[in-house]
Amino acid sequence: MTERVARILIESFPKILLPGLKMTVPLTVLAFSLGLVIAVITALIQYVKIPVIKEISRFYIWVVRGTPLLVQLFVVFYGLPSIGIITQPFPTAVLVFAINEGAYAAETIRAALESIPHGQLEAGLCVGMTRAQTMRRIILPQAFRTAVPTLGNELISMVKDTSLAANITVMEMFMTTQRINSVYYEPLALYMEVGLIYLIFSTVLTKLQRLAEKKLASYGRR
Amino acid sequence: MILEVKNMKKSFPEAGEVLKNINLSVDKGDVIAVIGPSGGGKTTMLRCLNFLETPDSGTMIFDGAEYDLRNISKSDIYSIRKHTGFVFQNYNLFLNKTAIQNVAEGLVTARKMNKKEARAKAELALTNVGLADRLDYYPNRLSGGQQQRVAIARAMATDPEIIYFDEPTSALDPELTREVLDVIRRLAGEGRTMVVVTHELEFARNIATRIAFMEDGEIVTSSDPETFFSSVNNERIEQFLSNIKIK
Ligand SMILES: Nc1ncnc2c1ncn2[C@@H]1O[C@H](COP(=O)(O)OP(=O)(O)OP(=O)(O)O)[C@@H](O)[C@H]1O
Ligand SMILES: [Mg+2]
């Protein structure tokens, strides 16, 4: 490695990390949280089998999971303006990622809900709780626990997928790296560098995921 | 009289008419043992009494109020449930709650009792079923018999007017069966009102004030244990009893 490359890498590191902290992280956190809200609602609609709305949620999941995230980003950001709907890059990215995550996590949470023995819901009713109270106090907490490992994986995927937001001009880490590269033209070194930063982010999340799983394990399960 | 049910009917699309015409009345302090062959509708009857299944028709008088089962409102259902208890064959404990939390849940969440009071009440209920030393155990750490006793404590803690038991010992080994039957026997002795579906004939004979024999969706006979066991004159009952004794 030449001295020039080393200098470029060292100088660019904070320049890439900063948008990582200012864009990639907030984008991930906001989109994932919003996605979870969408997912819980969508999963519950299916779990309690609300007619019609249930079909609509199935349709939503089908469409979102069946089309590339990049295409979804393009449809909203470059497509919608042609019918007069113009959106800002960052909010668009948050929204599209959330809608995307909502569909995947909805399936995760629905499966987790269905794995919880149904008798507990009836037991809740029999001690005088309403269906909603029993869902909130008994069924959902258990379903979440079951879903945590999968949701953790989805979160890690999302951190990496945020690089796609570069395509709709969100100044996140990858876009910043491309900019720097266009000045110095050191693609191998610079793209490996940004890859390394993604790797650090993912590793931190994986560690957190392990920690969460350990903390959540059990209910005294033998 | 606490409960009176008249002409209760229930059909399932796949199984046809499972409850044909149920008439049942329960006085305060009654312990009604419901026995009968498998598939006769015992579980379905209990589930309809607590609206885990929706009865098709009939009337119910509970606690002095009369309800048309054909169109009983959600809020009536909730309020009836608040005055009844239900013990399931397979316990159905809340797996994310400890023993004491299982018992307190209905008090805190459904009845808005303050936490401290609820905890005290739950502790008392668990002590009554012999589990004072297992308050903070999760269900997964308890034996089947202990889980069922937690479930009984949970059903008792809300001071129900009537408690329904659906084969409370069928999922248990013989040694564990005893400890659960002992608890139920004690509750009966305290004058609690109960309807117990069971295959334990000796037990039924000992604790029941009345034995109801159920077959093909109907309560065929209902009499006190003496009469029931001494003057069996019904061929089907005789057959049922001898089948059980052979087992
Ligand atoms: N949810 C349901 N859907 C369809 N059929 C049902 C349902 N629940 C019960 N049945 C049918 O109703 C009949 C009575 O069942 P039920 O469980 O009430 O009998 P039981 O007397 O409790 O029997 P056991 O002694 O074996 O517990 C059976 O033929 C059963 O298949
Ligand atoms: Mg049954």
Coordinates of C-alpha atoms and ligand atoms in Angstrom, one line a residue:
Chain A
M1 CA 0.0 0.0 0.0
T2 CA 1.4 3.3 -1.0
E3 CA 1.7 6.2 1.3
R4 CA -0.8 8.1 -0.8
V5 CA -3.4 5.4 -0.4
A6 CA -2.8 5.2 3.3
R7 CA -3.2 8.9 3.7
I8 CA -6.4 8.9 1.7
L9 CA -7.8 6.1 3.8
I10 CA -7.0 7.8 7.0
E11 CA -8.4 11.1 5.9
S12 CA -11.5 9.7 4.5
F13 CA -12.3 7.4 7.5
P14 CA -14.0 10.2 9.6
K15 CA -15.5 11.6 6.4
I16 CA -17.3 8.3 5.8
L17 CA -18.0 7.5 9.4
L18 CA -19.7 10.8 10.0
P19 CA -22.5 10.4 7.5
G20 CA -22.7 6.8 8.8
L21 CA -23.6 8.2 12.2
K22 CA -25.7 11.1 10.9
M23 CA -27.6 9.3 8.1
T24 CA -27.2 5.5 8.1
V25 CA -27.9 5.1 11.8
P26 CA -30.9 7.4 12.0
L27 CA -32.3 6.0 8.8
T28 CA -32.0 2.4 10.1
V29 CA -33.4 3.3 13.5
L30 CA -36.3 5.3 12.2
A31 CA -37.2 2.9 9.4
F32 CA -36.8 -0.2 11.6
S33 CA -39.0 1.2 14.4
L34 CA -41.7 2.4 12.0
G35 CA -41.4 -1.0 10.3
L36 CA -42.0 -2.8 13.5
V37 CA -45.1 -0.8 14.2
I38 CA -46.4 -1.6 10.7
A39 CA -45.4 -5.2 11.3
V40 CA -47.2 -5.6 14.6
I41 CA -50.4 -4.1 13.2
T42 CA -50.3 -6.2 10.1
A43 CA -49.5 -9.4 12.0
L44 CA -52.3 -8.7 14.5
I45 CA -54.8 -8.1 11.7
Q46 CA -54.0 -11.6 10.4
Y47 CA -53.9 -13.2 13.8
V48 CA -57.3 -12.1 14.8
K49 CA -58.5 -12.6 11.2
I50 CA -60.2 -9.3 10.5
P51 CA -62.0 -9.9 7.2
V52 CA -61.1 -7.8 4.1
I53 CA -58.4 -5.9 6.0
K54 CA -56.7 -9.3 6.4
E55 CA -56.7 -9.8 2.6
I56 CA -55.3 -6.3 2.2
S57 CA -52.4 -7.1 4.5
R58 CA -51.7 -10.3 2.6
F59 CA -51.6 -8.3 -0.6
Y60 CA -49.2 -5.7 0.9
I61 CA -46.9 -8.4 2.1
W62 CA -47.1 -10.2 -1.2
V63 CA -46.2 -7.1 -3.2
V64 CA -43.4 -5.8 -1.0
R65 CA -41.7 -9.2 -0.6
G66 CA -42.0 -10.0 -4.2
T67 CA -40.3 -6.8 -5.6
P68 CA -36.8 -5.5 -5.2
L69 CA -36.2 -2.9 -2.6
L70 CA -34.3 -0.8 -5.2
V71 CA -37.3 -0.9 -7.5
Q72 CA -39.5 0.3 -4.7
L73 CA -37.2 3.2 -3.9
F74 CA -37.2 4.2 -7.6
V75 CA -40.9 4.0 -8.0
V76 CA -41.5 6.3 -5.0
F77 CA -38.6 8.7 -5.5
Y78 CA -38.4 8.9 -9.3
G79 CA -41.8 7.6 -10.3
L80 CA -44.3 9.4 -8.1
P81 CA -43.2 12.9 -9.1
S82 CA -44.6 12.2 -12.6
I83 CA -48.1 12.2 -11.0
G84 CA -47.3 15.2 -8.9
I85 CA -46.1 13.6 -5.7
I86 CA -42.6 14.9 -5.0
T87 CA -40.8 13.7 -1.9
Q88 CA -37.5 14.4 -0.1
P89 CA -34.7 11.8 -0.3
F90 CA -34.3 11.1 3.4
P91 CA -38.0 10.8 4.3
T92 CA -38.6 8.7 1.2
A93 CA -35.8 6.3 2.3
V94 CA -37.3 6.0 5.8
L95 CA -40.7 5.4 4.4
V96 CA -39.7 2.8 1.8
F97 CA -37.4 1.0 4.2
A98 CA -40.1 0.9 6.8
I99 CA -42.7 -0.4 4.4
N100 CA -40.3 -3.0 3.3
E101 CA -39.3 -4.0 6.8
G102 CA -42.9 -4.0 7.9
A103 CA -43.8 -6.7 5.4
Y104 CA -40.9 -9.0 6.4
A105 CA -41.3 -8.5 10.1
A106 CA -45.0 -8.9 9.8
E107 CA -44.4 -12.5 8.6
T108 CA -41.9 -13.0 11.4
I109 CA -44.3 -11.8 14.1
R110 CA -47.3 -13.6 12.7
A111 CA -45.4 -16.9 12.8
A112 CA -44.3 -16.1 16.3
L113 CA -47.8 -15.3 17.4
E114 CA -49.1 -18.5 16.0
S115 CA -46.4 -20.4 17.8
I116 CA -47.8 -19.3 21.2
P117 CA -50.2 -21.9 22.6
H118 CA -53.8 -20.6 22.0
G119 CA -55.0 -21.8 25.4
Q120 CA -53.3 -18.9 27.1
L121 CA -55.6 -16.5 25.2
E122 CA -58.6 -18.4 26.5
A123 CA -57.1 -18.5 30.0
G124 CA -56.8 -14.7 29.8
L125 CA -60.5 -14.4 28.9
C126 CA -61.4 -16.7 31.7
V127 CA -59.7 -14.5 34.4
G128 CA -61.8 -11.6 33.1
M129 CA -59.3 -9.9 30.8
T130 CA -60.4 -8.7 27.4
R131 CA -59.0 -10.1 24.2
A132 CA -56.9 -6.9 23.8
Q133 CA -55.5 -7.0 27.3
T134 CA -54.6 -10.7 26.9
M135 CA -52.8 -10.0 23.6
R136 CA -50.9 -7.1 25.1
R137 CA -50.0 -8.7 28.5
I138 CA -49.6 -12.3 27.6
I139 CA -49.4 -13.2 23.9
L140 CA -47.4 -10.4 22.3
P141 CA -44.6 -10.4 24.9
Q142 CA -44.0 -14.1 24.2
A143 CA -44.3 -13.6 20.5
F144 CA -41.7 -10.9 20.6
R145 CA -39.3 -13.0 22.5
T146 CA -39.7 -15.7 19.9
A147 CA -39.2 -13.2 17.1
V148 CA -36.1 -11.5 18.5
P149 CA -33.5 -13.6 16.8
T150 CA -35.1 -13.2 13.4
L151 CA -35.9 -9.5 13.9
G152 CA -32.2 -9.0 14.9
N153 CA -31.1 -10.6 11.6
E154 CA -33.6 -8.3 9.7
L155 CA -32.1 -5.3 11.5
I156 CA -28.6 -6.2 10.4
S157 CA -29.7 -6.7 6.9
M158 CA -31.3 -3.3 6.9
V159 CA -28.1 -1.6 8.0
K160 CA -26.5 -3.0 4.9
D161 CA -29.4 -2.3 2.7
T162 CA -29.4 1.4 3.6
S163 CA -26.5 1.7 1.1
L164 CA -29.2 1.4 -1.6
A165 CA -30.5 4.8 -0.4
A166 CA -27.5 6.3 -2.3
N167 CA -29.5 5.7 -5.4
I168 CA -32.1 8.2 -4.4
T169 CA -29.4 10.8 -3.4
V170 CA -29.4 10.2 0.4
M171 CA -26.0 11.3 1.5
E172 CA -25.3 8.1 3.6
M173 CA -22.0 6.3 3.9
F174 CA -21.9 4.7 0.5
M175 CA -22.8 7.8 -1.4
T176 CA -20.2 9.7 0.5
T177 CA -17.6 7.1 -0.4
Q178 CA -18.5 7.3 -4.1
R179 CA -18.0 11.1 -3.9
I180 CA -14.6 10.7 -2.3
N181 CA -13.7 8.1 -4.8
S182 CA -14.5 10.4 -7.7
V183 CA -11.9 12.8 -6.4
Y184 CA -9.1 10.4 -5.6
Y185 CA -10.0 7.4 -7.7
E186 CA -8.9 4.6 -5.3
P187 CA -12.0 2.4 -5.7
L188 CA -10.5 -0.8 -4.2
A189 CA -9.2 0.8 -1.1
L190 CA -12.1 3.1 -0.5
Y191 CA -14.9 0.6 -1.1
M192 CA -13.1 -1.8 1.1
E193 CA -12.9 0.8 3.7
V194 CA -16.6 1.5 3.6
G195 CA -17.2 -2.2 3.7
L196 CA -15.2 -2.4 6.8
I197 CA -17.3 0.3 8.5
Y198 CA -20.5 -1.6 7.6
L199 CA -18.8 -4.7 9.0
I200 CA -18.2 -2.9 12.3
F201 CA -21.8 -1.7 12.5
S202 CA -23.1 -5.2 11.8
T203 CA -20.7 -6.7 14.3
V204 CA -21.9 -4.4 17.0
L205 CA -25.5 -5.2 16.2
T206 CA -24.7 -9.0 16.3
K207 CA -23.2 -8.6 19.7
L208 CA -26.2 -6.7 20.9
Q209 CA -28.5 -9.3 19.4
R210 CA -26.7 -12.1 21.3
L211 CA -27.0 -10.0 24.5
A212 CA -30.7 -9.5 24.0
E213 CA -31.3 -13.1 23.3
K214 CA -29.4 -14.1 26.4
K215 CA -31.3 -11.7 28.5
L216 CA -34.6 -12.7 27.0
A217 CA -34.0 -16.4 27.0
S218 CA -35.9 -18.7 29.3
Y219 CA -39.0 -17.7 31.3
G220 CA -37.3 -20.4 33.3
R221 CA -37.4 -22.8 30.3
R222 CA -35.6 -26.0 31.1
Chain B
M1 CA -79.5 -20.2 42.8
I2 CA -76.4 -19.0 41.0
L3 CA -76.7 -20.4 37.5
E4 CA -79.6 -21.7 35.5
V5 CA -79.3 -22.7 31.9
K6 CA -82.3 -23.7 29.8
N7 CA -82.4 -25.3 26.4
M8 CA -78.8 -24.5 25.6
K9 CA -77.9 -25.7 22.1
K10 CA -74.7 -25.7 20.2
S11 CA -73.8 -27.1 16.8
F12 CA -70.5 -27.2 14.9
P13 CA -70.5 -27.2 11.1
E14 CA -68.4 -30.3 11.0
A15 CA -69.7 -32.2 14.0
G16 CA -73.4 -31.3 13.9
E17 CA -75.4 -30.8 17.0
V18 CA -73.0 -31.3 19.9
L19 CA -75.3 -29.8 22.7
K20 CA -78.9 -30.8 22.0
N21 CA -80.8 -29.4 24.9
I22 CA -78.9 -28.6 28.0
N23 CA -80.8 -27.8 31.2
L24 CA -78.7 -27.2 34.3
S25 CA -79.2 -25.4 37.5
V26 CA -76.5 -24.8 40.1
D27 CA -77.2 -23.6 43.6
K28 CA -74.7 -21.9 45.9
G29 CA -72.4 -24.6 47.4
D30 CA -73.3 -27.2 44.8
V31 CA -70.5 -29.4 43.5
I32 CA -71.7 -30.9 40.3
A33 CA -69.7 -33.7 38.8
V34 CA -70.2 -34.2 35.1
I35 CA -69.4 -37.6 33.8
G36 CA -70.0 -39.4 30.6
P37 CA -68.4 -41.0 27.6
S38 CA -65.9 -39.3 25.4
G39 CA -67.4 -37.0 22.8
G40 CA -70.6 -36.5 24.7
G41 CA -70.2 -32.7 24.8
K42 CA -68.9 -32.2 28.4
T43 CA -66.1 -29.8 27.4
T44 CA -68.3 -28.0 24.9
M45 CA -70.9 -27.4 27.6
L46 CA -68.4 -25.9 30.0
R47 CA -66.9 -23.8 27.2
C48 CA -70.4 -22.5 26.3
L49 CA -71.1 -21.7 29.9
N50 CA -68.1 -19.4 29.9
F51 CA -68.6 -18.3 26.3
L52 CA -65.3 -19.7 25.0
E53 CA -67.7 -21.1 22.5
T54 CA -70.8 -19.1 21.5
P55 CA -74.0 -21.1 22.3
D56 CA -76.5 -21.1 19.4
S57 CA -79.6 -20.6 21.6
G58 CA -81.0 -21.0 25.1
T59 CA -81.3 -18.8 28.1
M60 CA -79.0 -18.3 31.1
I61 CA -79.8 -16.9 34.5
F62 CA -76.6 -15.9 36.2
D63 CA -76.5 -14.0 39.5
G64 CA -80.1 -13.0 39.2
A65 CA -79.9 -11.6 35.7
E66 CA -81.4 -13.4 32.7
Y67 CA -79.7 -13.5 29.3
D68 CA -80.9 -14.7 25.9
L69 CA -77.9 -16.8 24.7
R70 CA -78.9 -16.1 21.1
N71 CA -77.8 -12.5 21.3
I72 CA -75.9 -11.9 24.5
S73 CA -73.7 -8.8 24.4
K74 CA -70.0 -8.7 24.6
S75 CA -70.1 -6.7 27.8
D76 CA -72.5 -9.2 29.4
I77 CA -70.1 -11.9 28.5
Y78 CA -67.1 -10.1 30.0
S79 CA -69.0 -9.3 33.2
I80 CA -70.2 -13.0 33.6
R81 CA -66.6 -14.2 33.1
K82 CA -65.5 -11.8 35.8
H83 CA -67.6 -13.8 38.2
T84 CA -66.6 -17.3 37.1
G85 CA -63.4 -19.3 37.1
F86 CA -62.2 -21.9 34.6
V87 CA -59.6 -24.6 35.1
F88 CA -58.4 -26.3 31.9
Q89 CA -57.3 -29.8 31.4
N90 CA -53.8 -28.6 30.3
Y91 CA -53.5 -25.7 32.8
N92 CA -53.0 -23.0 30.2
L93 CA -50.8 -20.9 32.5
F94 CA -49.3 -17.7 31.2
L95 CA -45.8 -18.8 30.3
N96 CA -44.3 -15.4 30.6
K97 CA -45.5 -14.9 34.1
T98 CA -44.4 -16.4 37.4
A99 CA -46.8 -18.4 39.6
I100 CA -47.8 -15.3 41.6
Q101 CA -48.0 -13.1 38.5
N102 CA -50.3 -15.7 36.9
V103 CA -52.6 -15.4 39.9
A104 CA -52.4 -11.7 40.2
E105 CA -52.9 -10.9 36.5
G106 CA -56.7 -11.1 36.5
L107 CA -56.9 -9.0 39.6
V108 CA -54.6 -6.2 38.4
T109 CA -55.4 -6.1 34.7
A110 CA -59.0 -7.1 34.6
R111 CA -60.2 -5.7 38.0
K112 CA -57.8 -2.8 38.4
M113 CA -56.8 -3.9 41.9
N114 CA -53.7 -2.2 43.1
K115 CA -50.5 -4.3 42.7
K116 CA -49.7 -4.7 46.4
E117 CA -53.2 -5.9 47.3
A118 CA -53.3 -8.2 44.3
R119 CA -49.9 -9.7 45.3
A120 CA -51.1 -10.3 48.8
K121 CA -54.2 -12.0 47.5
A122 CA -52.3 -14.1 45.0
E123 CA -49.9 -15.2 47.7
L124 CA -52.7 -16.3 49.9
A125 CA -54.4 -18.2 47.0
L126 CA -51.1 -20.0 46.3
T127 CA -50.5 -20.8 49.9
N128 CA -54.0 -22.3 50.0
V129 CA -53.0 -24.8 47.2
G130 CA -49.7 -25.6 49.0
L131 CA -47.4 -23.5 46.8
A132 CA -46.2 -20.8 49.2
D133 CA -42.6 -21.9 48.3
R134 CA -43.1 -21.6 44.5
L135 CA -44.4 -18.0 44.2
D136 CA -41.6 -16.8 41.8
Y137 CA -41.3 -19.9 39.7
Y138 CA -42.2 -19.8 36.0
P139 CA -44.6 -22.5 34.8
N140 CA -41.8 -24.2 32.9
R141 CA -40.1 -24.9 36.2
L142 CA -43.2 -26.5 37.9
S143 CA -44.4 -30.0 37.7
G144 CA -47.8 -30.7 36.0
G145 CA -49.5 -31.0 39.4
Q146 CA -48.0 -27.8 40.6
Q147 CA -49.0 -26.0 37.4
Q148 CA -52.5 -27.2 37.8
R149 CA -52.6 -26.0 41.4
V150 CA -51.4 -22.6 40.2
A151 CA -54.2 -22.6 37.7
I152 CA -56.7 -23.4 40.5
A153 CA -55.3 -20.6 42.6
R154 CA -55.6 -18.3 39.6
A155 CA -59.3 -19.3 39.1
M156 CA -60.0 -18.9 42.9
A157 CA -58.2 -15.6 43.5
T158 CA -60.9 -13.6 41.8
D159 CA -63.6 -15.0 44.2
P160 CA -65.8 -16.4 41.5
E161 CA -69.4 -17.4 42.1
I162 CA -68.8 -20.6 40.3
I163 CA -65.7 -22.5 39.0
Y164 CA -65.7 -24.8 36.0
F165 CA -63.2 -27.6 35.9
D166 CA -62.6 -29.5 32.7
E167 CA -60.9 -32.8 33.6
P168 CA -58.4 -31.1 35.8
T169 CA -56.4 -34.2 36.4
S170 CA -56.5 -36.0 33.0
A171 CA -53.1 -34.7 31.9
L172 CA -51.4 -35.8 35.1
D173 CA -49.6 -38.9 36.4
P174 CA -51.5 -40.8 39.2
E175 CA -49.2 -39.4 41.9
L176 CA -49.8 -35.8 40.8
T177 CA -53.5 -36.4 40.3
R178 CA -53.9 -36.9 44.1
E179 CA -52.4 -33.6 45.1
V180 CA -54.7 -31.8 42.7
L181 CA -57.8 -33.8 43.7
D182 CA -57.0 -33.0 47.3
V183 CA -57.0 -29.3 46.6
I184 CA -60.4 -29.5 44.8
R185 CA -61.8 -31.6 47.6
R186 CA -60.8 -29.0 50.1
L187 CA -62.4 -26.2 48.0
A188 CA -65.6 -28.3 47.9
G189 CA -65.4 -28.6 51.7
E190 CA -65.2 -24.8 52.0
G191 CA -68.5 -24.6 50.2
R192 CA -67.3 -23.3 46.9
T193 CA -69.7 -23.7 44.0
M194 CA -68.2 -25.9 41.2
V195 CA -69.0 -27.8 38.1
V196 CA -66.4 -30.5 37.6
V197 CA -66.0 -32.6 34.5
T198 CA -64.1 -35.7 35.6
H199 CA -63.4 -39.4 34.9
E200 CA -62.5 -39.9 38.5
L201 CA -65.6 -41.7 39.7
E202 CA -64.5 -42.3 43.3
F203 CA -63.6 -38.6 43.6
A204 CA -66.9 -37.6 42.1
R205 CA -68.8 -39.8 44.5
N206 CA -66.9 -38.3 47.4
I207 CA -67.2 -34.6 46.7
A208 CA -70.2 -34.2 44.5
T209 CA -73.6 -33.0 45.7
R210 CA -75.0 -34.0 42.4
I211 CA -73.8 -36.2 39.5
A212 CA -74.8 -35.3 36.0
F213 CA -74.4 -38.0 33.3
M214 CA -73.9 -36.6 29.9
E215 CA -74.2 -38.4 26.6
D216 CA -74.7 -37.4 23.0
G217 CA -75.1 -33.8 23.9
E218 CA -77.7 -34.2 26.6
I219 CA -77.7 -34.5 30.4
V220 CA -79.3 -37.9 30.7
T221 CA -79.6 -38.0 34.4
S222 CA -78.8 -35.8 37.3
S223 CA -79.0 -37.0 40.8
D224 CA -77.2 -37.2 44.1
P225 CA -74.3 -39.6 44.3
E226 CA -76.1 -42.2 46.5
T227 CA -79.0 -42.5 44.1
F228 CA -76.7 -42.4 41.1
F229 CA -74.4 -45.2 42.1
S230 CA -76.9 -47.4 44.0
S231 CA -79.9 -47.5 41.8
V232 CA -78.4 -47.4 38.4
N233 CA -81.2 -48.4 36.2
N234 CA -80.0 -46.9 32.9
E235 CA -78.3 -49.3 30.6
R236 CA -76.0 -46.8 29.1
I237 CA -74.8 -45.5 32.4
E238 CA -74.2 -49.1 33.6
Q239 CA -72.2 -49.7 30.5
F240 CA -70.2 -46.5 30.9
L241 CA -69.4 -47.3 34.6
S242 CA -68.3 -50.9 33.9
N243 CA -66.1 -49.7 31.1
I244 CA -64.4 -47.2 33.4
K245 CA -63.9 -49.9 36.1
I246 CA -62.3 -52.2 33.6
K247 CA -59.7 -49.5 32.8
Ligands
LIG1 N1 -64.4 -26.5 18.0 C1 -65.0 -27.6 17.5 N2 -65.3 -27.8 16.2 C2 -65.9 -28.8 15.7 N3 -66.3 -29.9 16.5 C3 -66.1 -29.8 17.8 C4 -65.4 -28.7 18.4 N4 -65.3 -28.9 19.7 C5 -65.9 -30.1 19.9 N5 -66.4 -30.7 18.8 C6 -67.1 -31.9 18.7 O1 -68.1 -32.0 19.6 C7 -68.2 -33.2 20.2 C8 -68.2 -33.1 21.7 O2 -66.9 -32.8 22.1 P1 -66.5 -32.5 23.6 O3 -65.0 -32.2 23.5 O4 -67.4 -31.5 24.1 O5 -66.7 -33.9 24.3 P2 -66.3 -34.4 25.7 O6 -67.5 -34.9 26.3 O7 -65.6 -33.3 26.4 O8 -65.2 -35.5 25.4 P3 -64.0 -36.0 26.3 O9 -64.4 -36.8 27.4 O10 -63.2 -36.9 25.3 O11 -63.2 -34.8 26.7 C9 -67.2 -34.1 19.6 O12 -67.7 -34.9 18.5 C10 -66.2 -33.1 19.0 O13 -65.6 -33.6 17.8
MG2 MG -63.6 -33.0 27.2

